[in-house]
Amino acid sequence: DDGLANSRLGYFYEEFDGDLTKAVPYYQRSLQLAPTNVGVLGNAARFLGHIGRLDEAYALHVYLTQQDPADPIEFGGMASSSYFAGKWDRAIAAARNTLAMSPNFGGMHFYIAASLLLGKHDAARALKEGKNNQVIEAAAEFALGHKAKSDAVLASIIARTSKDNPYQVSEVS
């Protein structure tokens, strides 16, 4: 019986089967067996975020960044849990820290731009930050009163994604 192995089994049930109920006992067992293992704690933090326990997820990500201050993954976790908790300044700061360590870390520009747009009501800065994200672009242009530009971007998203990834249209509309 190994803590990290149990944690990974929980992760597989959570991420690949989408079965949170099956994942829980593996995460619980992993924490019993290896309560200080950073891999176990990292998976637990991500799981807590997925089930909406965002403050607890954030606290674990903070702890993990203290154990390894050069690990962009846990700073990214701080950004994610902060964003979904609506803690905009904290999300922006954590995402910027992540990008300082790993400039191409996925999702961080989105967290910054969406936090600027939704939380700070700064569509102009959101548009600059999210320059390569059409979802941000459409929403920011709309917020700036540029309905025609927003509609054009939305039409582009629909044309590009409606057949294979129609959920992306709902991210904007």
PDB file of C-alpha atoms in Angstrom:
ATOM      1  CA  ASP A   1       0.000   0.000   0.000  1.00  0.00           C
ATOM      2  CA  ASP A   2       1.678   3.180  -1.242  1.00  0.00           C
ATOM      3  CA  GLY A   3       0.470   6.763  -0.802  1.00  0.00           C
ATOM      4  CA  LEU A   4       1.611   8.068  -4.162  1.00  0.00           C
ATOM      5  CA  ALA A   5       0.203   5.023  -6.001  1.00  0.00           C
ATOM      6  CA  ASN A   6      -3.184   5.560  -4.324  1.00  0.00           C
ATOM      7  CA  SER A   7      -3.044   9.242  -5.210  1.00  0.00           C
ATOM      8  CA  ARG A   8      -2.377   8.408  -8.843  1.00  0.00           C
ATOM      9  CA  LEU A   9      -5.274   5.944  -8.900  1.00  0.00           C
ATOM     10  CA  GLY A  10      -7.522   8.687  -7.532  1.00  0.00           C
ATOM     11  CA  TYR A  11      -6.219  11.022 -10.222  1.00  0.00           C
ATOM     12  CA  PHE A  12      -6.952   8.475 -12.962  1.00  0.00           C
ATOM     13  CA  TYR A  13     -10.522   7.940 -11.748  1.00  0.00           C
ATOM     14  CA  GLU A  14     -11.021  11.697 -11.473  1.00  0.00           C
ATOM     15  CA  GLU A  15      -9.444  12.797 -14.741  1.00  0.00           C
ATOM     16  CA  PHE A  16      -9.874   9.878 -17.112  1.00  0.00           C
ATOM     17  CA  ASP A  17     -13.091   8.267 -15.894  1.00  0.00           C
ATOM     18  CA  GLY A  18     -14.651  11.455 -14.553  1.00  0.00           C
ATOM     19  CA  ASP A  19     -15.710   9.455 -11.507  1.00  0.00           C
ATOM     20  CA  LEU A  20     -15.193  11.590  -8.425  1.00  0.00           C
ATOM     21  CA  THR A  21     -16.905   9.056  -6.167  1.00  0.00           C
ATOM     22  CA  LYS A  22     -14.382   6.361  -7.086  1.00  0.00           C
ATOM     23  CA  ALA A  23     -11.505   8.821  -6.739  1.00  0.00           C
ATOM     24  CA  VAL A  24     -12.277   9.883  -3.149  1.00  0.00           C
ATOM     25  CA  PRO A  25     -11.213   6.717  -1.292  1.00  0.00           C
ATOM     26  CA  TYR A  26      -7.912   6.631  -3.170  1.00  0.00           C
ATOM     27  CA  TYR A  27      -7.162  10.226  -2.279  1.00  0.00           C
ATOM     28  CA  GLN A  28      -8.171   9.595   1.336  1.00  0.00           C
ATOM     29  CA  ARG A  29      -5.930   6.532   1.550  1.00  0.00           C
ATOM     30  CA  SER A  30      -3.040   8.357  -0.087  1.00  0.00           C
ATOM     31  CA  LEU A  31      -3.240  11.119   2.519  1.00  0.00           C
ATOM     32  CA  GLN A  32      -3.319   8.553   5.327  1.00  0.00           C
ATOM     33  CA  LEU A  33      -0.246   6.796   3.973  1.00  0.00           C
ATOM     34  CA  ALA A  34       1.819   9.784   2.846  1.00  0.00           C
ATOM     35  CA  PRO A  35       0.480  13.029   4.357  1.00  0.00           C
ATOM     36  CA  THR A  36       3.629  15.004   3.553  1.00  0.00           C
ATOM     37  CA  ASN A  37       4.404  13.652   0.076  1.00  0.00           C
ATOM     38  CA  VAL A  38       4.361  16.580  -2.345  1.00  0.00           C
ATOM     39  CA  GLY A  39       2.946  14.444  -5.169  1.00  0.00           C
ATOM     40  CA  VAL A  40       0.092  13.281  -2.943  1.00  0.00           C
ATOM     41  CA  LEU A  41      -0.563  16.835  -1.758  1.00  0.00           C
ATOM     42  CA  GLY A  42      -0.437  18.227  -5.300  1.00  0.00           C
ATOM     43  CA  ASN A  43      -3.033  15.736  -6.499  1.00  0.00           C
ATOM     44  CA  ALA A  44      -5.163  16.436  -3.418  1.00  0.00           C
ATOM     45  CA  ALA A  45      -4.982  20.177  -4.122  1.00  0.00           C
ATOM     46  CA  ARG A  46      -6.136  19.693  -7.707  1.00  0.00           C
ATOM     47  CA  PHE A  47      -8.960  17.406  -6.563  1.00  0.00           C
ATOM     48  CA  LEU A  48     -10.112  19.923  -3.949  1.00  0.00           C
ATOM     49  CA  GLY A  49     -10.222  22.565  -6.663  1.00  0.00           C
ATOM     50  CA  HIS A  50     -12.267  20.312  -8.922  1.00  0.00           C
ATOM     51  CA  ILE A  51     -14.888  19.768  -6.224  1.00  0.00           C
ATOM     52  CA  GLY A  52     -15.112  23.475  -5.419  1.00  0.00           C
ATOM     53  CA  ARG A  53     -13.165  23.529  -2.167  1.00  0.00           C
ATOM     54  CA  LEU A  54     -11.120  26.376  -3.548  1.00  0.00           C
ATOM     55  CA  ASP A  55      -9.747  27.915  -0.354  1.00  0.00           C
ATOM     56  CA  GLU A  56      -8.425  24.536   0.762  1.00  0.00           C
ATOM     57  CA  ALA A  57      -6.964  23.908  -2.689  1.00  0.00           C
ATOM     58  CA  TYR A  58      -5.292  27.314  -2.625  1.00  0.00           C
ATOM     59  CA  ALA A  59      -3.816  26.678   0.833  1.00  0.00           C
ATOM     60  CA  LEU A  60      -2.292  23.396  -0.333  1.00  0.00           C
ATOM     61  CA  HIS A  61      -0.869  25.030  -3.465  1.00  0.00           C
ATOM     62  CA  VAL A  62       0.673  27.761  -1.281  1.00  0.00           C
ATOM     63  CA  TYR A  63       2.210  25.130   0.993  1.00  0.00           C
ATOM     64  CA  LEU A  64       3.617  23.301  -2.022  1.00  0.00           C
ATOM     65  CA  THR A  65       5.156  26.486  -3.457  1.00  0.00           C
ATOM     66  CA  GLN A  66       6.908  26.939  -0.131  1.00  0.00           C
ATOM     67  CA  GLN A  67       8.361  23.439  -0.483  1.00  0.00           C
ATOM     68  CA  ASP A  68       9.542  24.117  -4.029  1.00  0.00           C
ATOM     69  CA  PRO A  69       9.491  27.832  -4.927  1.00  0.00           C
ATOM     70  CA  ALA A  70      10.662  27.083  -8.478  1.00  0.00           C
ATOM     71  CA  ASP A  71       7.696  24.831  -9.364  1.00  0.00           C
ATOM     72  CA  PRO A  72       5.394  26.697 -11.756  1.00  0.00           C
ATOM     73  CA  ILE A  73       2.739  23.961 -11.554  1.00  0.00           C
ATOM     74  CA  GLU A  74       1.741  24.855  -8.014  1.00  0.00           C
ATOM     75  CA  PHE A  75       1.746  28.583  -8.778  1.00  0.00           C
ATOM     76  CA  GLY A  76      -0.534  27.708 -11.696  1.00  0.00           C
ATOM     77  CA  GLY A  77      -2.748  25.875  -9.223  1.00  0.00           C
ATOM     78  CA  MET A  78      -2.836  28.989  -7.055  1.00  0.00           C
ATOM     79  CA  ALA A  79      -3.926  31.000 -10.102  1.00  0.00           C
ATOM     80  CA  SER A  80      -6.627  28.495 -11.017  1.00  0.00           C
ATOM     81  CA  SER A  81      -8.136  28.158  -7.541  1.00  0.00           C
ATOM     82  CA  SER A  82      -8.035  31.934  -7.084  1.00  0.00           C
ATOM     83  CA  TYR A  83      -9.690  32.568 -10.450  1.00  0.00           C
ATOM     84  CA  PHE A  84     -12.529  30.145  -9.810  1.00  0.00           C
ATOM     85  CA  ALA A  85     -12.996  31.605  -6.309  1.00  0.00           C
ATOM     86  CA  GLY A  86     -13.349  35.076  -7.837  1.00  0.00           C
ATOM     87  CA  LYS A  87     -10.235  36.343  -6.063  1.00  0.00           C
ATOM     88  CA  TRP A  88      -9.099  38.352  -9.033  1.00  0.00           C
ATOM     89  CA  ASP A  89      -5.991  40.122  -7.708  1.00  0.00           C
ATOM     90  CA  ARG A  90      -4.677  36.886  -6.245  1.00  0.00           C
ATOM     91  CA  ALA A  91      -5.363  35.045  -9.526  1.00  0.00           C
ATOM     92  CA  ILE A  92      -3.532  37.692 -11.537  1.00  0.00           C
ATOM     93  CA  ALA A  93      -0.522  37.681  -9.194  1.00  0.00           C
ATOM     94  CA  ALA A  94      -0.245  33.885  -9.152  1.00  0.00           C
ATOM     95  CA  ALA A  95      -0.610  33.655 -12.933  1.00  0.00           C
ATOM     96  CA  ARG A  96       2.087  36.299 -13.420  1.00  0.00           C
ATOM     97  CA  ASN A  97       4.400  34.385 -11.050  1.00  0.00           C
ATOM     98  CA  THR A  98       3.748  31.231 -13.054  1.00  0.00           C
ATOM     99  CA  LEU A  99       4.544  32.981 -16.328  1.00  0.00           C
ATOM    100  CA  ALA A 100       7.727  34.473 -14.858  1.00  0.00           C
ATOM    101  CA  MET A 101       8.953  30.915 -14.242  1.00  0.00           C
ATOM    102  CA  SER A 102       7.454  29.318 -17.323  1.00  0.00           C
ATOM    103  CA  PRO A 103       6.481  31.836 -20.046  1.00  0.00           C
ATOM    104  CA  ASN A 104       4.421  29.351 -22.071  1.00  0.00           C
ATOM    105  CA  PHE A 105       2.513  27.810 -19.160  1.00  0.00           C
ATOM    106  CA  GLY A 106      -0.965  27.072 -20.468  1.00  0.00           C
ATOM    107  CA  GLY A 107      -3.997  28.973 -19.274  1.00  0.00           C
ATOM    108  CA  MET A 108      -2.217  31.708 -17.358  1.00  0.00           C
ATOM    109  CA  HIS A 109      -2.866  34.493 -19.871  1.00  0.00           C
ATOM    110  CA  PHE A 110      -6.520  33.438 -19.851  1.00  0.00           C
ATOM    111  CA  TYR A 111      -6.720  33.659 -16.033  1.00  0.00           C
ATOM    112  CA  ILE A 112      -5.154  37.111 -16.112  1.00  0.00           C
ATOM    113  CA  ALA A 113      -7.316  38.400 -18.969  1.00  0.00           C
ATOM    114  CA  ALA A 114     -10.542  36.922 -17.603  1.00  0.00           C
ATOM    115  CA  SER A 115      -9.765  38.292 -14.126  1.00  0.00           C
ATOM    116  CA  LEU A 116      -9.176  41.725 -15.612  1.00  0.00           C
ATOM    117  CA  LEU A 117     -12.425  41.504 -17.582  1.00  0.00           C
ATOM    118  CA  LEU A 118     -14.724  39.921 -14.998  1.00  0.00           C
ATOM    119  CA  GLY A 119     -13.254  41.134 -11.750  1.00  0.00           C
ATOM    120  CA  LYS A 120     -11.560  44.401 -12.534  1.00  0.00           C
ATOM    121  CA  HIS A 121     -13.931  45.465 -15.337  1.00  0.00           C
ATOM    122  CA  ASP A 122     -10.928  46.453 -17.425  1.00  0.00           C
ATOM    123  CA  ALA A 123     -11.799  45.236 -20.904  1.00  0.00           C
ATOM    124  CA  ALA A 124      -8.972  47.138 -22.597  1.00  0.00           C
ATOM    125  CA  ARG A 125      -6.273  45.469 -20.483  1.00  0.00           C
ATOM    126  CA  ALA A 126      -8.056  42.120 -20.803  1.00  0.00           C
ATOM    127  CA  LEU A 127      -7.983  42.459 -24.583  1.00  0.00           C
ATOM    128  CA  LYS A 128      -4.219  43.110 -24.550  1.00  0.00           C
ATOM    129  CA  GLU A 129      -3.536  40.248 -22.136  1.00  0.00           C
ATOM    130  CA  GLY A 130      -5.750  37.767 -23.977  1.00  0.00           C
ATOM    131  CA  LYS A 131      -4.618  38.740 -27.460  1.00  0.00           C
ATOM    132  CA  ASN A 132      -4.391  35.130 -28.647  1.00  0.00           C
ATOM    133  CA  ASN A 133      -7.664  33.982 -27.129  1.00  0.00           C
ATOM    134  CA  GLN A 134     -10.759  34.555 -29.228  1.00  0.00           C
ATOM    135  CA  VAL A 135     -13.111  33.938 -26.289  1.00  0.00           C
ATOM    136  CA  ILE A 136     -11.481  36.779 -24.357  1.00  0.00           C
ATOM    137  CA  GLU A 137     -11.348  38.902 -27.497  1.00  0.00           C
ATOM    138  CA  ALA A 138     -15.074  38.512 -28.228  1.00  0.00           C
ATOM    139  CA  ALA A 139     -16.095  39.249 -24.649  1.00  0.00           C
ATOM    140  CA  ALA A 140     -13.703  42.197 -24.252  1.00  0.00           C
ATOM    141  CA  GLU A 141     -14.729  43.779 -27.548  1.00  0.00           C
ATOM    142  CA  PHE A 142     -18.364  43.477 -26.502  1.00  0.00           C
ATOM    143  CA  ALA A 143     -17.591  45.036 -23.108  1.00  0.00           C
ATOM    144  CA  LEU A 144     -15.843  47.910 -24.888  1.00  0.00           C
ATOM    145  CA  GLY A 145     -18.993  48.537 -26.930  1.00  0.00           C
ATOM    146  CA  HIS A 146     -17.506  47.178 -30.158  1.00  0.00           C
ATOM    147  CA  LYS A 147     -20.439  44.928 -31.019  1.00  0.00           C
ATOM    148  CA  ALA A 148     -19.470  44.475 -34.682  1.00  0.00           C
ATOM    149  CA  LYS A 149     -15.929  43.363 -33.749  1.00  0.00           C
ATOM    150  CA  SER A 150     -17.297  41.085 -31.055  1.00  0.00           C
ATOM    151  CA  ASP A 151     -19.798  39.561 -33.479  1.00  0.00           C
ATOM    152  CA  ALA A 152     -17.067  39.011 -36.076  1.00  0.00           C
ATOM    153  CA  VAL A 153     -14.874  37.186 -33.565  1.00  0.00           C
ATOM    154  CA  LEU A 154     -17.841  35.149 -32.376  1.00  0.00           C
ATOM    155  CA  ALA A 155     -18.674  34.225 -35.982  1.00  0.00           C
ATOM    156  CA  SER A 156     -15.084  33.089 -36.424  1.00  0.00           C
ATOM    157  CA  ILE A 157     -15.301  30.935 -33.286  1.00  0.00           C
ATOM    158  CA  ILE A 158     -18.559  29.396 -34.511  1.00  0.00           C
ATOM    159  CA  ALA A 159     -17.141  28.674 -37.955  1.00  0.00           C
ATOM    160  CA  ARG A 160     -13.996  27.120 -36.502  1.00  0.00           C
ATOM    161  CA  THR A 161     -15.505  25.103 -33.659  1.00  0.00           C
ATOM    162  CA  SER A 162     -19.206  24.440 -34.161  1.00  0.00           C
ATOM    163  CA  LYS A 163     -18.734  21.022 -35.723  1.00  0.00           C
ATOM    164  CA  ASP A 164     -16.039  19.485 -33.521  1.00  0.00           C
ATOM    165  CA  ASN A 165     -16.050  21.643 -30.357  1.00  0.00           C
ATOM    166  CA  PRO A 166     -19.425  23.363 -30.059  1.00  0.00           C
ATOM    167  CA  TYR A 167     -18.946  23.965 -26.327  1.00  0.00           C
ATOM    168  CA  GLN A 168     -16.500  26.742 -27.203  1.00  0.00           C
ATOM    169  CA  VAL A 169     -19.352  28.809 -28.602  1.00  0.00           C
ATOM    170  CA  SER A 170     -21.084  28.683 -25.217  1.00  0.00           C
ATOM    171  CA  GLU A 171     -17.951  30.059 -23.557  1.00  0.00           C
ATOM    172  CA  VAL A 172     -18.752  33.428 -25.133  1.00  0.00           C
ATOM    173  CA  SER A 173     -22.466  33.544 -25.873  1.00  0.00           C
TER     174      SER A 173
END
